[in-house]
Short mmCIF file of C-alpha atoms in Angstrom, two decimals:
data_model
loop_
_atom_site.label_atom_id
_atom_site.label_comp_id
_atom_site.label_asym_id
_atom_site.label_seq_id
_atom_site.Cartn_x
_atom_site.Cartn_y
_atom_site.Cartn_z
CA MET D 993 111.18 81.39 125.97
CA ASN D 994 109.69 79.11 128.34
CA PHE D 995 106.21 77.77 129.35
CA THR D 996 105.39 80.06 132.15
CA ASN D 997 106.70 83.18 130.07
CA LYS D 998 104.77 82.31 127.15
CA PHE D 999 101.57 81.99 129.52
CA VAL D 1000 102.10 85.35 131.35
CA LYS D 1001 102.18 87.03 127.68
CA GLN D 1002 99.29 85.36 126.26
CA PHE D 1003 96.65 85.39 129.17
CA ALA D 1004 95.47 88.50 130.88
CA SER D 1005 95.25 87.01 134.50
CA VAL D 1006 96.71 83.92 136.17
CA THR D 1007 95.88 82.57 139.69
CA LEU D 1008 98.08 80.02 141.08
CA ALA D 1009 95.72 77.27 142.62
CA SER D 1010 97.80 74.64 144.22
CA SER D 1011 101.72 73.54 144.77
CA ILE D 1012 101.27 71.82 141.43
CA GLY D 1013 100.75 74.75 139.25
CA LEU D 1014 97.02 74.32 138.46
CA VAL D 1015 95.90 77.59 137.14
CA SER D 1016 92.53 79.50 136.14
CA THR D 1017 92.82 81.60 133.10
CA GLN D 1018 90.90 84.29 130.78
CA LEU D 1019 92.41 84.55 127.63
CA SER D 1020 93.52 88.17 126.81
CA ALA D 1021 91.01 89.85 123.71
CA GLU D 1022 94.93 91.31 123.08
CA ALA D 1023 96.22 88.15 122.37
CA LEU D 1024 98.30 88.40 118.82
CA PRO D 1025 99.64 85.21 116.84
CA GLY D 1026 103.13 85.57 117.68
CA ASP D 1027 102.94 85.93 121.15
CA GLY D 1028 105.44 83.52 123.27
CA VAL D 1029 107.39 82.68 119.78
CA GLU D 1030 110.88 83.46 119.48
CA ILE D 1031 111.98 84.20 115.97
CA THR D 1032 115.52 84.64 115.13
CA PRO D 1033 116.92 86.77 111.83
CA ILE D 1034 119.57 86.12 110.13
CA PHE D 1035 121.40 88.83 107.69
CA PRO D 1036 124.38 89.58 105.89
CA SER D 1037 127.53 91.11 107.55
CA ILE D 1038 126.61 94.22 105.71
CA ALA D 1039 125.46 97.26 107.76
CA GLU D 1040 124.27 99.00 104.45
CA GLU D 1041 121.47 95.78 104.25
CA ARG D 1042 120.11 96.07 107.67
CA PHE D 1043 117.35 99.01 106.98
CA ARG D 1044 114.94 96.33 105.47
CA GLY D 1045 115.50 94.13 108.31
CA GLU D 1046 114.73 96.25 110.86
CA ILE D 1047 111.39 96.92 108.94
CA ALA D 1048 110.32 93.12 108.63
CA ILE D 1049 111.62 93.20 112.37
CA ALA D 1050 108.77 95.64 113.21
CA GLY D 1051 106.01 94.01 111.61
CA LEU D 1052 107.15 90.83 113.32
CA GLU D 1053 107.26 92.32 116.89
CA ALA D 1054 103.74 93.91 116.12
CA LEU D 1055 102.47 90.41 115.61
CA GLY D 1056 104.18 89.79 119.43
CA TYR D 1057 106.75 87.59 118.03
CA ASP D 1058 109.70 88.01 120.50
CA VAL D 1059 112.43 88.39 117.71
CA GLN D 1060 115.75 87.67 118.58
CA GLU D 1061 119.18 89.81 117.81
CA PRO D 1062 120.00 89.25 114.30
CA LYS D 1063 122.92 86.20 113.52
CA GLU D 1064 125.14 87.54 110.84
CA SER D 1065 126.96 85.44 108.31
CA GLU D 1066 128.08 85.27 104.68
CA TYR D 1067 125.15 84.31 102.12
CA ALA D 1068 126.27 80.74 101.39
CA THR D 1069 126.10 80.35 105.24
CA MET D 1070 123.22 82.28 105.82
CA MET D 1071 121.13 79.68 103.87
CA LEU D 1072 122.80 76.76 105.31
CA ALA D 1073 121.99 78.50 108.95
CA LEU D 1074 117.94 78.44 107.48
CA SER D 1075 118.07 74.88 105.86
CA TYR D 1076 119.25 73.56 109.06
CA GLY D 1077 117.05 75.44 111.46
CA ASP D 1078 119.60 77.72 113.16
CA ALA D 1079 117.93 80.85 112.12
CA ASP D 1080 114.45 81.35 111.06
CA PHE D 1081 114.14 84.10 108.15
CA THR D 1082 116.41 86.64 106.19
CA VAL D 1083 114.72 89.40 103.60
CA HIS D 1084 118.44 89.25 101.60
CA LEU D 1085 118.23 86.45 98.98
CA TRP D 1086 118.99 87.61 95.55
CA ASP D 1087 116.79 85.25 93.36
CA LYS D 1088 119.00 85.02 90.55
CA LEU D 1089 122.62 85.79 92.06
CA HIS D 1090 122.14 83.82 95.09
CA ASP D 1091 120.03 80.85 93.95
CA THR D 1092 123.07 78.41 94.01
CA PHE D 1093 123.56 79.00 97.62
CA TYR D 1094 119.81 78.52 97.95
CA GLN D 1095 119.73 74.78 96.03
CA LYS D 1096 123.00 73.83 97.75
CA ALA D 1097 121.60 74.29 100.81
CA GLY D 1098 118.05 72.16 100.53
CA GLY D 1099 116.18 74.62 98.29
CA ASP D 1100 112.33 74.14 98.64
CA ASP D 1101 112.88 71.14 100.90
CA THR D 1102 113.86 72.95 103.51
CA MET D 1103 112.94 76.48 103.12
CA MET D 1104 110.37 78.74 101.29
CA LYS D 1105 110.66 81.61 99.37
CA VAL D 1106 107.57 83.78 100.85
CA GLY D 1107 107.81 87.37 99.20
CA THR D 1108 109.48 89.91 97.34
CA ILE D 1109 111.00 92.85 99.59
CA MET D 1110 112.49 94.74 96.75
CA PRO D 1111 112.24 94.28 93.12
CA GLY D 1112 114.15 95.41 90.07
CA VAL D 1113 118.05 95.35 92.09
CA LEU D 1114 120.73 96.02 89.22
CA GLN D 1115 124.20 94.91 88.97
CA GLY D 1116 126.93 95.73 86.72
CA TYR D 1117 129.81 97.80 85.38
CA LEU D 1118 130.33 101.32 85.43
CA ILE D 1119 133.07 103.77 84.22
CA ASP D 1120 133.24 107.64 84.48
CA LYS D 1121 131.23 109.53 81.78
CA LYS D 1122 133.88 111.72 81.14
CA THR D 1123 136.13 108.74 79.73
CA ALA D 1124 133.50 107.32 77.96
CA GLU D 1125 132.73 109.87 76.00
CA GLU D 1126 136.20 111.10 75.10
CA TYR D 1127 137.31 107.50 74.20
CA ASN D 1128 133.34 106.20 72.87
CA ILE D 1129 133.92 103.47 75.41
CA THR D 1130 130.37 101.37 75.87
CA ASN D 1131 130.98 97.91 76.07
CA LEU D 1132 133.13 95.72 78.53
CA GLU D 1133 134.62 94.22 75.30
CA ASP D 1134 136.32 97.66 74.89
CA PHE D 1135 138.98 96.52 77.70
CA LYS D 1136 140.53 94.01 75.23
CA LYS D 1137 141.85 97.29 73.63
CA PRO D 1138 145.21 97.37 75.58
CA GLU D 1139 145.47 101.40 75.01
CA ILE D 1140 141.45 101.78 76.77
CA ALA D 1141 142.82 99.05 79.63
CA LYS D 1142 145.83 101.25 80.42
CA LEU D 1143 143.16 104.47 80.91
CA PHE D 1144 142.19 102.94 83.98
CA ASP D 1145 145.62 101.61 85.42
CA SER D 1146 146.34 102.68 88.66
CA ASN D 1147 149.20 100.80 89.71
CA GLY D 1148 151.70 101.08 86.27
CA ASP D 1149 151.00 97.17 85.20
CA GLY D 1150 149.12 97.86 81.98
CA LYS D 1151 146.07 96.34 82.99
CA ALA D 1152 142.72 97.88 83.92
CA ASP D 1153 141.85 97.74 87.36
CA LEU D 1154 138.13 96.86 88.15
CA THR D 1155 136.85 97.65 91.57
CA GLY D 1156 135.31 94.31 92.14
CA CYS D 1157 133.23 92.64 94.48
CA ASN D 1158 133.57 90.54 98.22
CA PRO D 1159 134.71 87.07 98.06
CA GLY D 1160 131.47 85.20 99.66
CA TRP D 1161 129.17 87.48 97.93
CA GLY D 1162 128.45 85.62 94.81
CA CYS D 1163 128.95 88.92 92.20
CA GLU D 1164 132.85 87.78 92.56
CA LEU D 1165 132.33 84.74 91.26
CA MET D 1166 130.20 86.40 88.41
CA ILE D 1167 132.91 88.82 87.39
CA ASP D 1168 135.40 86.36 87.51
CA HIS D 1169 133.29 84.44 84.49
CA HIS D 1170 132.62 87.47 82.62
CA LEU D 1171 136.19 88.36 82.53
CA GLU D 1172 136.87 85.03 81.25
CA ALA D 1173 134.02 84.51 79.02
CA TYR D 1174 134.83 88.02 77.42
CA GLY D 1175 138.69 87.18 76.92
CA LEU D 1176 139.26 90.09 79.45
CA THR D 1177 142.10 88.39 81.68
CA ASP D 1178 145.03 89.87 79.81
CA THR D 1179 143.77 93.16 80.43
CA VAL D 1180 141.57 93.76 83.48
CA THR D 1181 142.21 93.11 86.86
CA HIS D 1182 139.73 92.21 89.34
CA ASN D 1183 140.39 93.76 92.52
CA ARG D 1184 138.54 92.06 95.83
CA GLY D 1185 138.64 92.83 99.05
CA SER D 1186 136.44 95.36 101.19
CA TYR D 1187 134.30 96.50 98.65
CA PHE D 1188 133.26 99.70 100.31
CA ALA D 1189 137.36 100.76 101.47
CA LEU D 1190 137.80 100.21 97.86
CA MET D 1191 134.92 102.18 96.49
CA ALA D 1192 136.44 104.80 98.94
CA ASP D 1193 139.57 104.75 96.94
CA THR D 1194 137.43 104.51 93.29
CA ILE D 1195 135.72 107.47 94.26
CA ALA D 1196 138.88 109.68 95.44
CA ARG D 1197 140.37 108.98 91.93
CA TYR D 1198 137.18 109.78 90.12
CA ASN D 1199 137.33 113.22 92.23
CA ASP D 1200 141.07 113.85 91.26
CA GLY D 1201 139.74 113.75 87.73
CA GLU D 1202 141.14 110.38 86.96
CA PRO D 1203 139.54 107.30 84.87
CA VAL D 1204 137.04 104.75 87.36
CA LEU D 1205 136.08 101.44 86.52
CA TYR D 1206 133.93 99.58 89.02
CA TYR D 1207 131.31 96.78 89.67
CA THR D 1208 128.17 98.16 91.84
CA TRP D 1209 124.36 97.17 92.86
CA VAL D 1210 121.62 99.25 93.16
CA PRO D 1211 120.12 99.93 95.56
CA GLN D 1212 123.26 101.24 97.42
CA TRP D 1213 124.92 105.02 98.84
CA VAL D 1214 127.19 104.27 95.74
CA SER D 1215 124.55 105.43 93.40
CA GLY D 1216 123.89 108.44 94.92
CA VAL D 1217 127.54 109.79 95.34
CA LEU D 1218 128.67 108.53 91.77
CA LYS D 1219 125.14 109.08 89.46
CA GLU D 1220 124.48 107.39 86.90
CA GLY D 1221 124.18 109.46 83.83
CA GLU D 1222 125.69 112.45 85.24
CA ASP D 1223 129.05 111.18 86.36
CA VAL D 1224 129.20 107.63 85.64
CA THR D 1225 127.52 105.41 82.96
CA TRP D 1226 126.70 101.65 82.85
CA LEU D 1227 128.72 99.57 80.86
CA SER D 1228 127.08 96.66 78.25
CA VAL D 1229 128.29 93.42 77.63
CA PRO D 1230 129.12 91.73 74.82
CA TYR D 1231 126.22 88.72 75.57
CA THR D 1232 124.46 87.27 78.05
CA ASP D 1233 126.95 84.78 79.70
CA MET D 1234 125.80 83.25 82.89
CA PRO D 1235 128.10 80.91 84.89
CA ASP D 1236 125.19 78.12 85.08
CA GLY D 1237 124.51 78.41 81.11
CA ASN D 1238 121.32 79.19 81.86
CA ASN D 1239 121.48 82.39 79.83
CA ASP D 1240 117.23 82.98 79.35
CA VAL D 1241 117.14 85.69 81.62
CA ILE D 1242 116.69 89.44 81.71
CA THR D 1243 119.61 91.48 81.59
CA THR D 1244 118.85 94.63 79.87
CA TYR D 1245 118.22 97.88 81.85
CA LYS D 1246 117.67 101.01 79.49
CA ASP D 1247 118.36 99.12 76.54
CA LYS D 1248 121.95 98.12 78.05
CA ASN D 1249 122.62 94.34 78.76
CA LEU D 1250 124.44 94.99 82.05
CA GLY D 1251 125.27 91.19 81.87
CA PHE D 1252 123.88 90.14 85.66
CA ALA D 1253 120.37 89.51 85.67
CA VAL D 1254 117.93 91.84 86.94
CA ASP D 1255 116.88 90.37 89.96
CA GLU D 1256 114.56 90.55 92.92
CA VAL D 1257 115.42 90.24 96.61
CA MET D 1258 113.27 87.80 98.56
CA SER D 1259 112.56 86.96 101.90
CA VAL D 1260 113.18 83.28 102.87
CA VAL D 1261 112.01 81.56 106.24
CA ASN D 1262 112.84 77.61 107.55
CA ARG D 1263 109.99 75.58 105.91
CA ASP D 1264 109.02 73.88 109.52
CA PHE D 1265 109.26 77.26 110.72
CA GLY D 1266 107.16 79.06 108.37
CA LEU D 1267 104.27 76.01 108.51
CA GLU D 1268 104.37 76.53 112.20
CA ASN D 1269 103.86 80.39 112.04
CA PRO D 1270 101.34 81.56 109.18
CA ALA D 1271 101.29 84.84 110.77
CA ALA D 1272 105.00 85.70 109.93
CA MET D 1273 104.64 83.88 106.70
CA ALA D 1274 101.98 86.41 105.91
CA LEU D 1275 103.80 89.39 106.84
CA LEU D 1276 107.11 88.69 105.20
CA ALA D 1277 104.97 87.75 102.21
CA GLN D 1278 103.83 91.64 101.94
CA VAL D 1279 107.27 93.29 103.55
CA GLN D 1280 108.01 95.57 100.22
CA ILE D 1281 110.42 98.59 99.39
CA THR D 1282 111.69 100.11 96.62
CA THR D 1283 115.50 100.22 95.79
CA THR D 1284 115.22 104.12 95.85
CA ASP D 1285 114.22 103.83 99.52
CA GLU D 1286 117.47 101.79 100.43
CA SER D 1287 119.69 103.74 98.54
CA VAL D 1288 118.70 106.91 100.37
CA GLN D 1289 119.01 105.48 103.47
CA ASN D 1290 122.39 104.02 102.65
CA LEU D 1291 123.22 107.38 101.16
CA LYS D 1292 122.35 108.94 105.36
CA MET D 1293 125.15 105.97 106.38
CA ARG D 1294 127.87 107.28 103.92
CA ASN D 1295 127.04 110.88 105.53
CA GLY D 1296 127.89 109.53 109.04
CA GLU D 1297 124.45 108.41 110.35
CA ASN D 1298 125.74 104.32 110.30
CA SER D 1299 125.25 103.32 113.90
CA GLU D 1300 122.59 100.28 114.57
CA ALA D 1301 120.58 103.23 116.46
CA ASP D 1302 120.55 105.28 113.48
CA ILE D 1303 119.43 102.41 111.15
CA LYS D 1304 116.57 101.42 113.50
CA ARG D 1305 115.53 105.00 113.54
CA HIS D 1306 115.83 104.98 109.80
CA ALA D 1307 113.32 101.93 109.66
CA ALA D 1308 111.06 103.91 112.12
CA GLU D 1309 111.04 106.89 110.30
CA TRP D 1310 110.27 104.96 106.52
CA ILE D 1311 107.62 103.12 108.78
CA ALA D 1312 106.06 106.63 110.33
CA SER D 1313 105.93 107.94 106.72
CA HIS D 1314 104.39 104.69 105.28
CA GLN D 1315 101.90 103.90 107.83
CA GLU D 1316 98.74 102.72 106.46
CA LEU D 1317 100.94 100.42 104.30
CA PHE D 1318 102.72 99.08 107.15
CA ASP D 1319 99.42 98.81 109.53
CA SER D 1320 98.11 96.88 106.10
CA TRP D 1321 100.61 94.36 106.41
CA VAL D 1322 99.97 93.70 110.00
CA ALA D 1323 96.10 93.34 109.85
CA THR D 1324 96.27 91.04 106.60
CA ALA D 1325 98.98 88.84 108.42
CA LYS D 1326 96.51 88.54 111.71
CA ASP D 1327 93.36 88.07 109.70
CA LEU D 1328 95.37 84.92 107.98
CA SER D 1329 96.60 83.77 111.21
CA LYS D 1330 92.86 82.95 112.22
CA GLN D 1331 91.76 81.11 109.23
#
């Protein structure tokens, strides 16, 4: 935004005094900390994760920031863009899962993690409950047995077909590592590709009464269609084994070792931008929604409310139903910006 536009937004009245642009002004009592400042978000190219971003955008706009159309990329590229200043913030960093992307892009030298957008996010492997109970399958290691693996073979090669993860998301590296670490490469095939297309096929097979094995995460609409404890069950892994060797992380959920760190989604800003914009930092440090909130919204998308306009409306509805909390985020950010 040029200087003239900034001036118009920040001041209530402007009188041109001469041809060289001298002005007299009266500062508006309504001036906001973000007035005249453009801010560029960057989000993953996954529509199902746009919801939390729209809530953050609404908060920044309430502070006066001119929020640009979000850029989209995969997670590793997203961190590089923030590090280089090609974007200003995101609300999509999985703290443990994406730590390698964060560190390789510059880490704390060029970026700052400023808040937990969503605590208690999960990842892991699930199978249909019917097959789990019939064959007493409780652990991913059970798939070493050829007779178990064949139950989940959908293409006739004798190996279990695991619906896996998109390349570039980070989870695909974890899955490959687990299959190697637990000695499953001869009996399990990791099917990569368009995750939601693969899951559509997986759900169709489940509805046809066939055994299914898949990776997923929470929050997400899948958990609203294949319900844990009713339709499907989490599998344990034999032991915690992380690709970086750092196994001192919490991977247990409901007494099951899921193999993935119980994680949290963080808001991250470009370091220079954050230091120059304390109000934005303060807002992003507070924004938080639950995994249930996002899973419910994602299920609406799966049921057809999946346009950008729909997602913006979902965010507006969430804010309306949490108005007091939302207003407190904005008020706190305004107050901190004055200090």
